[in-house]
mmCIF file of C-alpha atoms and ligand atoms in Angstrom:
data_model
loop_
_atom_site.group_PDB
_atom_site.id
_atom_site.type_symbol
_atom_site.label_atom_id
_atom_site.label_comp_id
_atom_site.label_asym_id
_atom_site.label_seq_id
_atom_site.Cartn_x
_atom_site.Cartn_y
_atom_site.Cartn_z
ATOM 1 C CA UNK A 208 -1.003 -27.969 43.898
ATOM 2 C CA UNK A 209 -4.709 -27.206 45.020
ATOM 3 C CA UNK A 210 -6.934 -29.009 47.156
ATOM 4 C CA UNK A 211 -9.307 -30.720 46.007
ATOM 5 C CA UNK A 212 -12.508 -29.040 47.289
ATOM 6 C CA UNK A 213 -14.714 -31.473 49.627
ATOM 7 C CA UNK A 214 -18.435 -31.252 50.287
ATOM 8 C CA UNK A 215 -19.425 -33.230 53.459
ATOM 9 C CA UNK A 216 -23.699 -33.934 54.245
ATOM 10 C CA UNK A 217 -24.077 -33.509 57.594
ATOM 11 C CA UNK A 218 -27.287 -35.720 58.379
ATOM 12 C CA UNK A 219 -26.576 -39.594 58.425
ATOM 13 C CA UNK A 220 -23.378 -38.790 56.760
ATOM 14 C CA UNK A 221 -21.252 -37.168 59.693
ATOM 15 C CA UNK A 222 -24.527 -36.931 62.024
ATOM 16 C CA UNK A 223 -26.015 -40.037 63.515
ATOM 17 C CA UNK A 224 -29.698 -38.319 63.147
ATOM 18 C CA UNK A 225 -31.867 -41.314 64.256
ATOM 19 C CA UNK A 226 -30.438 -40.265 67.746
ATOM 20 C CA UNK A 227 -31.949 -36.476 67.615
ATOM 21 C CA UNK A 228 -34.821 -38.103 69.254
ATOM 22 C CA UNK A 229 -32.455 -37.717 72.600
ATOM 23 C CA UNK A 230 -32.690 -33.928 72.360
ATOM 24 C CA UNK A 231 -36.243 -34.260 73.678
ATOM 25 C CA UNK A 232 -34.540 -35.729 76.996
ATOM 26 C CA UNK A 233 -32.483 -33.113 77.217
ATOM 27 C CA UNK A 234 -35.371 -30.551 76.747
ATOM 28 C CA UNK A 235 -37.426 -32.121 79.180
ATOM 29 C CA UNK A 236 -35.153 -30.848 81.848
ATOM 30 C CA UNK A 237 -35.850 -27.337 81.161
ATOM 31 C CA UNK A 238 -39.625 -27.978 79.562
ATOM 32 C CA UNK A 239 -42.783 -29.562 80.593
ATOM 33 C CA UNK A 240 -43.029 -32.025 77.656
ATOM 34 C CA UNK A 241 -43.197 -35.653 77.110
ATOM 35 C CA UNK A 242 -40.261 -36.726 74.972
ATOM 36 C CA UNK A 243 -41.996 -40.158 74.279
ATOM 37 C CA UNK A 244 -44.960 -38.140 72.837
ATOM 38 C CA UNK A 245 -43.180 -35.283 71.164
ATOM 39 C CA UNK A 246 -41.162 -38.521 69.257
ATOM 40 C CA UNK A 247 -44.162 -39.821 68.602
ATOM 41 C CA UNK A 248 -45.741 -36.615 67.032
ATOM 42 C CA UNK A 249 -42.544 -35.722 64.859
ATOM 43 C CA UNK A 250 -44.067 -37.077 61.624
ATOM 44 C CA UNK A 251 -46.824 -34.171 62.145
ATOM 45 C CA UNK A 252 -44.055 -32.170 61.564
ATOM 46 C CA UNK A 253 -42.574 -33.241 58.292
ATOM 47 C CA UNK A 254 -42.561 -31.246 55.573
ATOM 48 C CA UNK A 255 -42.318 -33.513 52.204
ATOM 49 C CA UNK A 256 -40.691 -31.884 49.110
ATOM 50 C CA UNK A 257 -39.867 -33.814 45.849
ATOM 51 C CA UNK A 258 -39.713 -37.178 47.549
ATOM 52 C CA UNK A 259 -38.085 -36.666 50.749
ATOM 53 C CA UNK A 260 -38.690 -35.107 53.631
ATOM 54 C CA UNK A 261 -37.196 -32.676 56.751
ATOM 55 C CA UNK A 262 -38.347 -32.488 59.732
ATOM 56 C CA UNK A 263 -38.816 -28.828 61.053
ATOM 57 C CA UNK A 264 -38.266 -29.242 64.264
ATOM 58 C CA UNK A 265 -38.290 -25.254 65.005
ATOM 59 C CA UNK A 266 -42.088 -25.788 64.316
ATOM 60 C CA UNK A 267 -42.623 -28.293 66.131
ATOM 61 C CA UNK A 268 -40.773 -26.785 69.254
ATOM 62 C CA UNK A 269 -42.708 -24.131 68.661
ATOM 63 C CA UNK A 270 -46.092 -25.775 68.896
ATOM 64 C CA UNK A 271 -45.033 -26.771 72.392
ATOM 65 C CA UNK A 272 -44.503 -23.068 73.269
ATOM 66 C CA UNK A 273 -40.664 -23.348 73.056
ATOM 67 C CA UNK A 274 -38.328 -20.907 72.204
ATOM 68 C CA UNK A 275 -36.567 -23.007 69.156
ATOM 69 C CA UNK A 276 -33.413 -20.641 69.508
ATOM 70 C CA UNK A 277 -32.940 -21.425 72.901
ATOM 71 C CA UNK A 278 -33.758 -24.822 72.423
ATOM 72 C CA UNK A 279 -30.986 -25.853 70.509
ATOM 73 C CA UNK A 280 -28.361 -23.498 73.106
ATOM 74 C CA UNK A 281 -29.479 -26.055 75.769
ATOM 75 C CA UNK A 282 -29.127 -28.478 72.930
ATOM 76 C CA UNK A 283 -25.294 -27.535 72.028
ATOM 77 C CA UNK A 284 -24.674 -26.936 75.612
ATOM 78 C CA UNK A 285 -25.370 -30.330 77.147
ATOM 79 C CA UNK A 286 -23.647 -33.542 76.986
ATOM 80 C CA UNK A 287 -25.133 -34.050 73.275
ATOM 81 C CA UNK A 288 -21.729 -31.875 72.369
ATOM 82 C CA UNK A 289 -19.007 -34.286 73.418
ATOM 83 C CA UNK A 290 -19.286 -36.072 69.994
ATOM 84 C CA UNK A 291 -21.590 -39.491 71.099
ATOM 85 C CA UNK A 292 -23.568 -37.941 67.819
ATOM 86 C CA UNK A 293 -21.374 -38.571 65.270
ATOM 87 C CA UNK A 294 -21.424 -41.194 62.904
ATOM 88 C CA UNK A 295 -18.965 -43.943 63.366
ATOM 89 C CA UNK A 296 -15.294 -43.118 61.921
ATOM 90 C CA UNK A 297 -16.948 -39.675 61.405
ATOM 91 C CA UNK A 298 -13.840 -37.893 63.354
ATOM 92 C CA UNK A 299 -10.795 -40.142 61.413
ATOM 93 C CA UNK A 300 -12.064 -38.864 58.307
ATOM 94 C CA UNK A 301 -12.516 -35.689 58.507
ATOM 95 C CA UNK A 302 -9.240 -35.070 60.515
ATOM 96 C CA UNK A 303 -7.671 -36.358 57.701
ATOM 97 C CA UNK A 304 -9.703 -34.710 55.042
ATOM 98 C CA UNK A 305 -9.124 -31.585 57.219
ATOM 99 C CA UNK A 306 -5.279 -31.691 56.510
ATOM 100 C CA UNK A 307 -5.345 -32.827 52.684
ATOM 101 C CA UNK A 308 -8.713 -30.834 51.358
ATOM 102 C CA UNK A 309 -10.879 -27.730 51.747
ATOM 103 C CA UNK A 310 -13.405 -29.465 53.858
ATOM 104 C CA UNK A 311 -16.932 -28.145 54.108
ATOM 105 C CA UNK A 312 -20.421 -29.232 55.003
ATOM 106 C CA UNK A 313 -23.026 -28.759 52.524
ATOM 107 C CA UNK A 314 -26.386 -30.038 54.225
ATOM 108 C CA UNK A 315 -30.346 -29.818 53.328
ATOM 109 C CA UNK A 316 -33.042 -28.098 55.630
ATOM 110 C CA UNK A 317 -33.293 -25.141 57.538
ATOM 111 C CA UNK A 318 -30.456 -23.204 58.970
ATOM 112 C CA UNK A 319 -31.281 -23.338 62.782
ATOM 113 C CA UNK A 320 -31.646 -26.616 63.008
ATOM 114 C CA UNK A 321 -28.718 -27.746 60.243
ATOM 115 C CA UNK A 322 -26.172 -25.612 62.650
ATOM 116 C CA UNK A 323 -27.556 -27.112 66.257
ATOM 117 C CA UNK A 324 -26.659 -30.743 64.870
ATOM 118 C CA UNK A 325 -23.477 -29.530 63.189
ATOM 119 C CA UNK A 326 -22.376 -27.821 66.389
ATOM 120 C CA UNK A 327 -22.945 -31.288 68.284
ATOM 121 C CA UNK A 328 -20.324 -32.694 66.120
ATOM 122 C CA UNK A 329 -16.678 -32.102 67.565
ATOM 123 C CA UNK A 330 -14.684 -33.216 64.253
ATOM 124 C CA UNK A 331 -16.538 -30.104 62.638
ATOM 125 C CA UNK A 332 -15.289 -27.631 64.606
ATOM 126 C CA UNK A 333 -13.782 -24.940 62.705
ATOM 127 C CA UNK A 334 -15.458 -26.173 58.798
ATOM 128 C CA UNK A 335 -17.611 -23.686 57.153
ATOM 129 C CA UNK A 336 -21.149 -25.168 57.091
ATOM 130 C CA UNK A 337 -23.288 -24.415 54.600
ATOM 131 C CA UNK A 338 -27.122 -24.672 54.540
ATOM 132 C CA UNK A 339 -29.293 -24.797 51.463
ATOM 133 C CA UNK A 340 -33.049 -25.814 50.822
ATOM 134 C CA UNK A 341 -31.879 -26.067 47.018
ATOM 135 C CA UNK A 342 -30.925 -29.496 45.800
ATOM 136 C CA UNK A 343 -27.271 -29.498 46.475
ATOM 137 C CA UNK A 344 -26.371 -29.959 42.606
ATOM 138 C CA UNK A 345 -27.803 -26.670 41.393
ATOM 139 C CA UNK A 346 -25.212 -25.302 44.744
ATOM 140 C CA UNK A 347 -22.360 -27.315 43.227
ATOM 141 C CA UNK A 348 -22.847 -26.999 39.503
ATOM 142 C CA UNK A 349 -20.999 -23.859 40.144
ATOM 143 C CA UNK A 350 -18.373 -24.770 42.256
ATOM 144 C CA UNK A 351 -16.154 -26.277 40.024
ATOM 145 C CA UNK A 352 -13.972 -29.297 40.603
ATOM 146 C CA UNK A 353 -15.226 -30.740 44.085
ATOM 147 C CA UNK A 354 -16.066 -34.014 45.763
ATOM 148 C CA UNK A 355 -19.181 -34.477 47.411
ATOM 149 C CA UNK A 356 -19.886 -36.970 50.084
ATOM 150 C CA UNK A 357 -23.546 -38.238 50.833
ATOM 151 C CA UNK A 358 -25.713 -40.960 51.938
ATOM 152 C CA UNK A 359 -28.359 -39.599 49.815
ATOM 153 C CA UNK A 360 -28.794 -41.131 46.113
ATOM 154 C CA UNK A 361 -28.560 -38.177 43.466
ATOM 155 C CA UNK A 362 -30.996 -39.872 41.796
ATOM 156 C CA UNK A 363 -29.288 -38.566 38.098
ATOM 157 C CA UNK A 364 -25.355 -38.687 37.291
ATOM 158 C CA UNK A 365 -23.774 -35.637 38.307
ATOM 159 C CA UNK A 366 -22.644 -33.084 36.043
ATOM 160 C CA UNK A 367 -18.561 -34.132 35.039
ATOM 161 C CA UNK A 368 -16.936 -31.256 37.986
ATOM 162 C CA UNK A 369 -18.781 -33.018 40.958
ATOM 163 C CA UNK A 370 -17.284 -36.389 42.088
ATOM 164 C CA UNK A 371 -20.068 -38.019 44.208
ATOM 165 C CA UNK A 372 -19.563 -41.205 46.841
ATOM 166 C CA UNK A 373 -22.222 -42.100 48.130
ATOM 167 C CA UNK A 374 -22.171 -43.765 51.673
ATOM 168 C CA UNK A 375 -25.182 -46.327 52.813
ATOM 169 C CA UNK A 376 -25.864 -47.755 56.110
ATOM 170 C CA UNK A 377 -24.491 -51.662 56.530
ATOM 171 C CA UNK A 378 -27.992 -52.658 56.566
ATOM 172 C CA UNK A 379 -29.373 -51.092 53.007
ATOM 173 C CA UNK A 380 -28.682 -52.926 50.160
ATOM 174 C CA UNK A 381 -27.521 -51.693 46.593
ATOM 175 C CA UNK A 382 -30.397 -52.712 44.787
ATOM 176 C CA UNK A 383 -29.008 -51.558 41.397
ATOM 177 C CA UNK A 384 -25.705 -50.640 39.601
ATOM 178 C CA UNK A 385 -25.001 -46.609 40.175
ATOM 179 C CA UNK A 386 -22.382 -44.431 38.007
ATOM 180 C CA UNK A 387 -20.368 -43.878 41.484
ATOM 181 C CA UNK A 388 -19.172 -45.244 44.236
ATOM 182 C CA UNK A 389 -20.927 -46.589 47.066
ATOM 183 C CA UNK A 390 -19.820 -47.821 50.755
ATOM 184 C CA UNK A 391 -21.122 -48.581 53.516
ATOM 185 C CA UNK A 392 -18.816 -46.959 56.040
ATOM 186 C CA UNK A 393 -16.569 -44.077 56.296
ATOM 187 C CA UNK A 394 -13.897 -45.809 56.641
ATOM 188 C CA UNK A 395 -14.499 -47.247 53.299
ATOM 189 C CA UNK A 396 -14.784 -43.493 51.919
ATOM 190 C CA UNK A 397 -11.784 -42.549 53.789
ATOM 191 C CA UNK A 398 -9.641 -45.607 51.949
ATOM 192 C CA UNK A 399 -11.260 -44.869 48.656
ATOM 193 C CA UNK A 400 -10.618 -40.896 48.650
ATOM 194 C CA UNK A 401 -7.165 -41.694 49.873
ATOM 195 C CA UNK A 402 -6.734 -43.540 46.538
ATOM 196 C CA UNK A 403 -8.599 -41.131 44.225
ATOM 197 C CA UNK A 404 -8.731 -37.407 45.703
ATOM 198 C CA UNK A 405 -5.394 -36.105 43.669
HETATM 199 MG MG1 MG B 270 -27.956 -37.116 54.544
#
């Protein structure tokens, strides 16, 4: 039998990226910066496309006069790697999906910065991550049968070959009915895939 094919986001899905913010401590041993200020100026830093936004951090390390390469070595090679980044459950599931599915990560924004945070996550080690600054359902339209796991609202039904669950954080609230599945943990996911992936 094949595996099913799984598609993992990486930001607020597997990566708890409120809590990039600590990279600035960590760069502050090696750089004479502020993290409270460079926080603070992240939003000048945004770069909005079709309703949402990613923040290019390369620039902005680069406004500072850092080399963004080396930036996010110190990054991967400080105590931001032992997995304290990942979301909750993030490890369970995909050490099971790991054993059951062709597990990758398919996550918006640019490359540098989409493999620093996927490097911080331990329970990724040794998944193909893939970056894209195409919305992920012109990458999948051609990938046949495959699930795709993501906090982010498709905003349309996906074509028939992509099976999307959506996961939320405890605190947002469904404000209308969607034609997929949402939960608000990944442990949730994990229990619902477990049911529903063959
Ligand atoms: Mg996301």
């Amino acid at each position: 039998m094949n595996r099913p094919k799984v598609f993992l986001d990486l930001d607020r899905t597997i990566f708890d990226t409120d809590r990039a913010i600590e990279f600035w401590q960590v760069w502050a041993k090696y750089y004479d910066i502020v993290p409270e200020m460079c926080v603070a100026e992240r939003d000048q830093f945004y770069i909005w496309k079709d309703e949402t936004y990613m923040h290019d951090m390369s620039n902005q390390l680069r406004s500072y006069g850092i080399d963004s390469n080396q930036a996010y070595r110190q990054v991967i090679e400080s105590e931001m790697s032992d997995g304290r980044l990942e979301m909750p459950y993030a490890s369970e599931l995909v050490t099971w999906l790991k054993g059951v599915a062709d597990v990758a990560v398919l996550t918006y924004g640019p490359d540098d910065y989409q493999r620093c945070k996927a490097a911080l996550c331990l329970s990724l080690v040794g998944i193909p991550v893939v970056t894209t600054l195409q919305p992920k359902l012109e990458i999948l339209r051609e990938s046949g049968d495959c699930w795709l796991i993501d906090d982010k609202d498709l905003g349309v039904k996906p074509p028939d070959n992509i099976h999307f669950v959506q996961v939320i954080s405890p605190d947002d609230i469904v404000v209308q009915d969607k034609p997929w599945p949402i939960y608000s943990s990944l442990k949730a996911v994990k229990e619902y895939l477990y049911e529903n992936l063959y």
